[in-house]
C-alpha positions as a printed NumPy array, in Angstrom:
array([[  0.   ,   0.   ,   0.   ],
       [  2.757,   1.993,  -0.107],
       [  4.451,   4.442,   2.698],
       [  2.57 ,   6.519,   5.447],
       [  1.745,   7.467,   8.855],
       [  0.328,   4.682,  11.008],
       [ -3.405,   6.291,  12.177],
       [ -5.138,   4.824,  15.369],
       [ -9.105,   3.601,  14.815],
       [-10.702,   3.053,  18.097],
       [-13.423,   0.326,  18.462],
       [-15.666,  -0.635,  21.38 ],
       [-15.908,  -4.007,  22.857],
       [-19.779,  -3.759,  23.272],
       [-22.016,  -5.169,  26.388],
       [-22.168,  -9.248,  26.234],
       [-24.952, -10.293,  27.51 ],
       [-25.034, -14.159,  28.194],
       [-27.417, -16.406,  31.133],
       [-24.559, -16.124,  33.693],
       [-24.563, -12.133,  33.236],
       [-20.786, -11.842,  32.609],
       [-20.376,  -8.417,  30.826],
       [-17.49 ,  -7.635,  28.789],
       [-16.746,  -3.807,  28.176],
       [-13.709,  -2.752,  27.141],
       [-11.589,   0.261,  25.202],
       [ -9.41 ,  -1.452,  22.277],
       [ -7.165,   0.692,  20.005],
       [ -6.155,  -0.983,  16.739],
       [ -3.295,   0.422,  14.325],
       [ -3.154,  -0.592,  10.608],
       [  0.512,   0.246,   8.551],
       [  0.756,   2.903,   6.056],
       [ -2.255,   3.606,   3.924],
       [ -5.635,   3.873,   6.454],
       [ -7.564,   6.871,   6.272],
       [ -6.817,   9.876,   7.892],
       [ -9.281,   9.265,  10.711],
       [-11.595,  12.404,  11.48 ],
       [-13.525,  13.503,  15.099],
       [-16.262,  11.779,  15.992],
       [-18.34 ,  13.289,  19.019],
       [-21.124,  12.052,  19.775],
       [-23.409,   9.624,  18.762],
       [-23.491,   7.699,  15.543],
       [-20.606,  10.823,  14.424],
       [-20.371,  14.332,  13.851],
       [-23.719,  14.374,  11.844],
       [-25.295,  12.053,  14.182],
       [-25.948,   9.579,  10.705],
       [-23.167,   6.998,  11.026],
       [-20.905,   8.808,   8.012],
       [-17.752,   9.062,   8.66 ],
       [-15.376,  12.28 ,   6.982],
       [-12.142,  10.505,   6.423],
       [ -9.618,  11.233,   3.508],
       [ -6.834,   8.962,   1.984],
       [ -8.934,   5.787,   2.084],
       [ -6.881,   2.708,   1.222],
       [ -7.362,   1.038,  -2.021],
       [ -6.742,  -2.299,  -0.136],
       [ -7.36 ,  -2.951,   3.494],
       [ -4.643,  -5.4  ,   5.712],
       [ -5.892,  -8.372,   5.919],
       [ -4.991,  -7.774,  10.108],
       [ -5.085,  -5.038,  12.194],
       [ -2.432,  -4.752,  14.543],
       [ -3.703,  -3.981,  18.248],
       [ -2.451,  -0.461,  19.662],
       [ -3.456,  -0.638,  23.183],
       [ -6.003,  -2.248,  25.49 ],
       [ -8.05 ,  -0.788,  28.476],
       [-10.243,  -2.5  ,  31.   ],
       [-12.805,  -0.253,  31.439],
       [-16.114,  -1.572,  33.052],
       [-19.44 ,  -2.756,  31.645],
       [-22.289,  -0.927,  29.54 ],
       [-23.485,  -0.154,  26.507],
       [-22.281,   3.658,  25.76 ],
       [-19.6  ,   4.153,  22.948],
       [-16.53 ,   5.853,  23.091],
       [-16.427,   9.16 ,  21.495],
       [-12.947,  11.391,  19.952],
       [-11.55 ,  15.015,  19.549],
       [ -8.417,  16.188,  19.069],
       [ -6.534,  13.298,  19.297],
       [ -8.539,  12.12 ,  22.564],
       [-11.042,   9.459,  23.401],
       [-13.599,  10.3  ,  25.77 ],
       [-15.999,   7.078,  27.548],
       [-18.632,   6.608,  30.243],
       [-19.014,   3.007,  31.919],
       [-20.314,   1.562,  35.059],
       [-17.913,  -0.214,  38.021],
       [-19.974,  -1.382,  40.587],
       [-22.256,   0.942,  41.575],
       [-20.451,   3.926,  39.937],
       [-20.484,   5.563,  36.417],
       [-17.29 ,   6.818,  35.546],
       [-16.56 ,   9.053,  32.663],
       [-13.089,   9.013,  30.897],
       [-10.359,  10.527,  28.871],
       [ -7.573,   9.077,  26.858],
       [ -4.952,   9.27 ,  25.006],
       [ -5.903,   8.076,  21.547],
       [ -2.38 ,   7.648,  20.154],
       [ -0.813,   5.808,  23.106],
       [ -4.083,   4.773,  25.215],
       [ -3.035,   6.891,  28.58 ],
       [ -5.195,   7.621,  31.199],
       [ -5.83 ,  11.446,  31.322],
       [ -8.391,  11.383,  33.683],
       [-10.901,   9.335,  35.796],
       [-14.539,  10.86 ,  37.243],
       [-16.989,   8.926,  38.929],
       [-20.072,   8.999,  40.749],
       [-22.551,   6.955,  43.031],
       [-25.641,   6.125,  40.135],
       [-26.909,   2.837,  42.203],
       [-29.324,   1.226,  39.685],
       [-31.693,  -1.578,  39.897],
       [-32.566,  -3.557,  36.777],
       [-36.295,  -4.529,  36.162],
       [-37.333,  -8.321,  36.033],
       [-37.995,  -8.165,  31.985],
       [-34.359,  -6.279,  31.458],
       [-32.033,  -8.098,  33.068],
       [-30.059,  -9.213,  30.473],
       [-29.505,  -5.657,  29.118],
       [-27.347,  -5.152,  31.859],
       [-27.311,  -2.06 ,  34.079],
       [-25.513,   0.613,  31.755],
       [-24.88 ,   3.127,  30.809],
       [-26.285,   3.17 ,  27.412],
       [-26.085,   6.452,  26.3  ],
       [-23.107,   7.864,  24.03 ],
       [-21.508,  10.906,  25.254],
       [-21.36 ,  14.367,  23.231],
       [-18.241,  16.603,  23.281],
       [-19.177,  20.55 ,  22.824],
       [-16.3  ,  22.992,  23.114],
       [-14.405,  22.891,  25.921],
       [-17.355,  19.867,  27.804],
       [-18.278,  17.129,  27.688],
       [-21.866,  15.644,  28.94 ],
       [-22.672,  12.272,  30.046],
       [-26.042,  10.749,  30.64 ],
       [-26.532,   7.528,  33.046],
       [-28.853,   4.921,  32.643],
       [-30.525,   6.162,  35.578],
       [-31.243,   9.839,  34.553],
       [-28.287,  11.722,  35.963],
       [-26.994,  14.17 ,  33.483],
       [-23.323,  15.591,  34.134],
       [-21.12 ,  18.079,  32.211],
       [-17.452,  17.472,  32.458],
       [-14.653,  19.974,  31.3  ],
       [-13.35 ,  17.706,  28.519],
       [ -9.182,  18.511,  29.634],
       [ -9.518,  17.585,  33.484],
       [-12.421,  15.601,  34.236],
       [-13.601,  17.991,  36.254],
       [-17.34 ,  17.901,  37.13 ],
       [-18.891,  21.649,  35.744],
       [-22.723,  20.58 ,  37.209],
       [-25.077,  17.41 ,  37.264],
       [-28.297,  16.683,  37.527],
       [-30.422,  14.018,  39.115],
       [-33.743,  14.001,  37.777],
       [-35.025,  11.252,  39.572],
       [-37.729,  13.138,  42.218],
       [-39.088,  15.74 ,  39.189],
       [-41.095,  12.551,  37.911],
       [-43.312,   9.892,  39.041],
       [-41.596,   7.328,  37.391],
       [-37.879,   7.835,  36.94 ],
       [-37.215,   5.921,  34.155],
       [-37.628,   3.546,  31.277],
       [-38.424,   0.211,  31.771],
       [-34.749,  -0.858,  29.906],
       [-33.219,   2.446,  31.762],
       [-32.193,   5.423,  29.912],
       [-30.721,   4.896,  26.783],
       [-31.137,   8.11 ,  24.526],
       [-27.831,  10.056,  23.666],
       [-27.764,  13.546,  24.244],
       [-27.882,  16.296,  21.671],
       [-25.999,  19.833,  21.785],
       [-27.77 ,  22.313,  19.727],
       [-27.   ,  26.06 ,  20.094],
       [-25.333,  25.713,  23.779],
       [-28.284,  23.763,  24.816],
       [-27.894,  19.752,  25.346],
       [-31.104,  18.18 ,  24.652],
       [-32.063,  14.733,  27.041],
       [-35.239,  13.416,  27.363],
       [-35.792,  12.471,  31.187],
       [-38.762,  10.795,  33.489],
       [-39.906,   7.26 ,  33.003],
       [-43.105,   5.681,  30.982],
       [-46.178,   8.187,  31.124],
       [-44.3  ,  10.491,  32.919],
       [-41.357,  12.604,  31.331],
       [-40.303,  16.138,  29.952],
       [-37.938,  15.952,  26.715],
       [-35.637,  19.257,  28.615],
       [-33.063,  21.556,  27.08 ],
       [-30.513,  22.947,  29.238],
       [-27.692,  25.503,  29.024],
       [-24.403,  23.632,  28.899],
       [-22.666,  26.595,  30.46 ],
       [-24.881,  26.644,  33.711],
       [-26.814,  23.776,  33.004],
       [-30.081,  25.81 ,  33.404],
       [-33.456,  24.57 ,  32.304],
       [-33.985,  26.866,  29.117],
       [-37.262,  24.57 ,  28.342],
       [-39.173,  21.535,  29.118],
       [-41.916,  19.65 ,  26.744],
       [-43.403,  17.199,  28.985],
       [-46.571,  15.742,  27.443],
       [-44.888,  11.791,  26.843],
       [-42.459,   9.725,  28.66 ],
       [-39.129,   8.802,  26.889],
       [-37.95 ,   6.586,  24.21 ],
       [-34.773,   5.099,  23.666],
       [-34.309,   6.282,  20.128],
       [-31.48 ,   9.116,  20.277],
       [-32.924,  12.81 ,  18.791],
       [-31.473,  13.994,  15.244],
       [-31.152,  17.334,  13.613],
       [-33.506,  18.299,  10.426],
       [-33.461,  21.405,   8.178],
       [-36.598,  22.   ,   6.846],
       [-37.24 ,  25.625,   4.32 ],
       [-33.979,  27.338,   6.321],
       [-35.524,  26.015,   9.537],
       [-33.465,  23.766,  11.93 ],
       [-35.737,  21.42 ,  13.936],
       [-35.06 ,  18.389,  16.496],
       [-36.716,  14.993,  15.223],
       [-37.13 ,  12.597,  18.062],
       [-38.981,   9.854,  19.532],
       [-41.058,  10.066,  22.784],
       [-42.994,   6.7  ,  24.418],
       [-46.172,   6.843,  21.91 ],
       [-44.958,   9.737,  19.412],
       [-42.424,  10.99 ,  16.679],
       [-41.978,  14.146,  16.715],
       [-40.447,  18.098,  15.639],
       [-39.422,  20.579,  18.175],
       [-37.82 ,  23.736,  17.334],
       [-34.653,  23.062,  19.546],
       [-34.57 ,  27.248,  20.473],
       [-37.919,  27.02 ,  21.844],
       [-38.968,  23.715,  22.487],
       [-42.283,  24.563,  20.741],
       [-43.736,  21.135,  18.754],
       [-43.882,  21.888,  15.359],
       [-45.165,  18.047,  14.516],
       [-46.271,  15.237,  16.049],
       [-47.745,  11.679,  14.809],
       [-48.357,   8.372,  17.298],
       [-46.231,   5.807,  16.47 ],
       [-46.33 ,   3.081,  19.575],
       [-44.452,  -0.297,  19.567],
       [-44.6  ,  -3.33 ,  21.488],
       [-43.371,  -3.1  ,  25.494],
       [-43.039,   1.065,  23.976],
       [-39.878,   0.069,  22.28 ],
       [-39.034,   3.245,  20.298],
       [-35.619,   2.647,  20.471],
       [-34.395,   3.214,  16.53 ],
       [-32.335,   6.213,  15.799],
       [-34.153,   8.111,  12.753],
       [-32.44 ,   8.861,  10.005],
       [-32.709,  11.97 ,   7.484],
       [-32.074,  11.596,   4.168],
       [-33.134,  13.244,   0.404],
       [-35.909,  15.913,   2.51 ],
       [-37.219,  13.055,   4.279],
       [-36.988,  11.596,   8.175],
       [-37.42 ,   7.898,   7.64 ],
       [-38.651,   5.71 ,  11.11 ],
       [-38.699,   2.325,  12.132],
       [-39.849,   0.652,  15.108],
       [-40.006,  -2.468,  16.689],
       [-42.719,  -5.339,  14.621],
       [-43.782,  -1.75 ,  12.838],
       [-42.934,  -0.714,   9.146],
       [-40.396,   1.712,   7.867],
       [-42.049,   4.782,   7.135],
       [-40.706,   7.979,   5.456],
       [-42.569,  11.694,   6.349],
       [-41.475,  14.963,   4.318]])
């Protein structure tokens, strides 16, 4: 493939779920030789666009048929993927009954910093095989980053230290505190506001905050959550939120929180838990046992 720089990919060791309940999480770095893609930022969920594409350049007309592994961190259990910036990986997992958020060194693997805090969770009958998170992927926004645990706490971390900026528990602002499965939707940055739907079924507020204070700036609370993570739209010059609630998909204009549109769309056990996806003018949705359906 000719000469080059090695580039480090990073990969995630996902939750294993098995009868005995032995999870396997862990932070893997894998180098190829000369010729892999210049690999690109990609913070928060599903990448910078929040639609699984990745921006790389210098894409290898053949692939090694190995990679070679870089470095190897035990990490914890969960779900949530790891995100990068500027040459850092950034990760939220559980030990015991802690979440702990994370920063790396994506060239060597270093430890930069470790954050935890107590998030006790207990999993419901029916979910106990989906382990007890987290589940939701960071985001990385300037300077912060924000973390959401499976049990509704929402954190904001300066991105360099680990340093905890402000948290919230949102636990005793709703009846029921959260999904059956636990939370699971990643949160969204839009205009200095991150975007997290909390509460539990029947019972929840989709809630912008400020990420510099962490300030309520608005709350829509009509519909518990889903587990589907929120996208961004642009619709005649307008930007709006599409998202998922318990028994709805929905628009919100992300500045106001004002609804804009909403249609039912419910799924078996309320399992709204697929990401939608924009493409050619249109949002496209899927659910659980439902159809694919397309709205412009």
């Amino acid at each position: 493939m000719g000469e080059g720089i090695d580039v480090s990919v990073v990969t995630m060791l996902r939750f294993s779920s098995e009868v005995t309940m032995r999870n396997v999480f862990g932070l893997l770095a894998v180098v190829a030789v000369a010729g892999m893609a210049e690999a690109a930022d990609w913070p928060q969920w599903r990448g910078p666009a929040r639609d699984g594409v990745a921006q790389a350049s210098g894409l290898p007309t053949k692939w090694p048929a190995k990679l070679k592994l870089a470095w190897r961190k035990k990490v914890g259990e969960g779900h949530s993927s790891p995100v990068v910036r500027a040459g850092r990986v950034y990760l939220m997992s559980r030990e015991g009954g802690q979440e702990v958020a994370r920063g790396f060194e994506l060239a060597s693997g270093r430890e930069l910093w470790k954050s935890d805090y107590k998030a006790e969770y207990k999993i419901q009958s029916v979910a106990r095989d989906h382990g007890r998170g987290p589940k939701a992927t960071p985001v990385i926004t300037g300077q912060r980053l924000v973390t959401f645990g499976i049990s509704g706490i929402l954190s904001c971390w300066e991105s360099a230290t680990g340093r905890r900026v402000w948290s919230h528990d949102f636990a005793g602002q709703h009846r029921e505190t959260v999904p059956l499965y636990g939370h699971a939707a990643s949160p969204i940055v839009v205009g200095g506001k991150v975007i997290v739907h909390v509460g539990g079924h029947d019972d929840g507020a989709l809630t912008a905050l400020d990420v510099a204070s962490g300030k309520t700036v608005w709350r829509w609370a009509e519909d518990g959550p889903a587990y589907a993570s929120p996208v961004l739209l642009t619709v005649d010059g307008k930007r709006q939120l599409v998202t998922q609630s318990q028994k709805f998909h929905l628009g919100v204009d992300p500045v106001s929180g004002e609804v804009l549109w909403r249609v039912p769309f419910t799924t078996q056990f309320d399992q709204n838990s697929v990401t939608p996806l924009v493409a050619g003018g249109r949002v496209i949705l899927a659910g659980y046992d439902q159809p694919t359906v397309a709205w412009r």
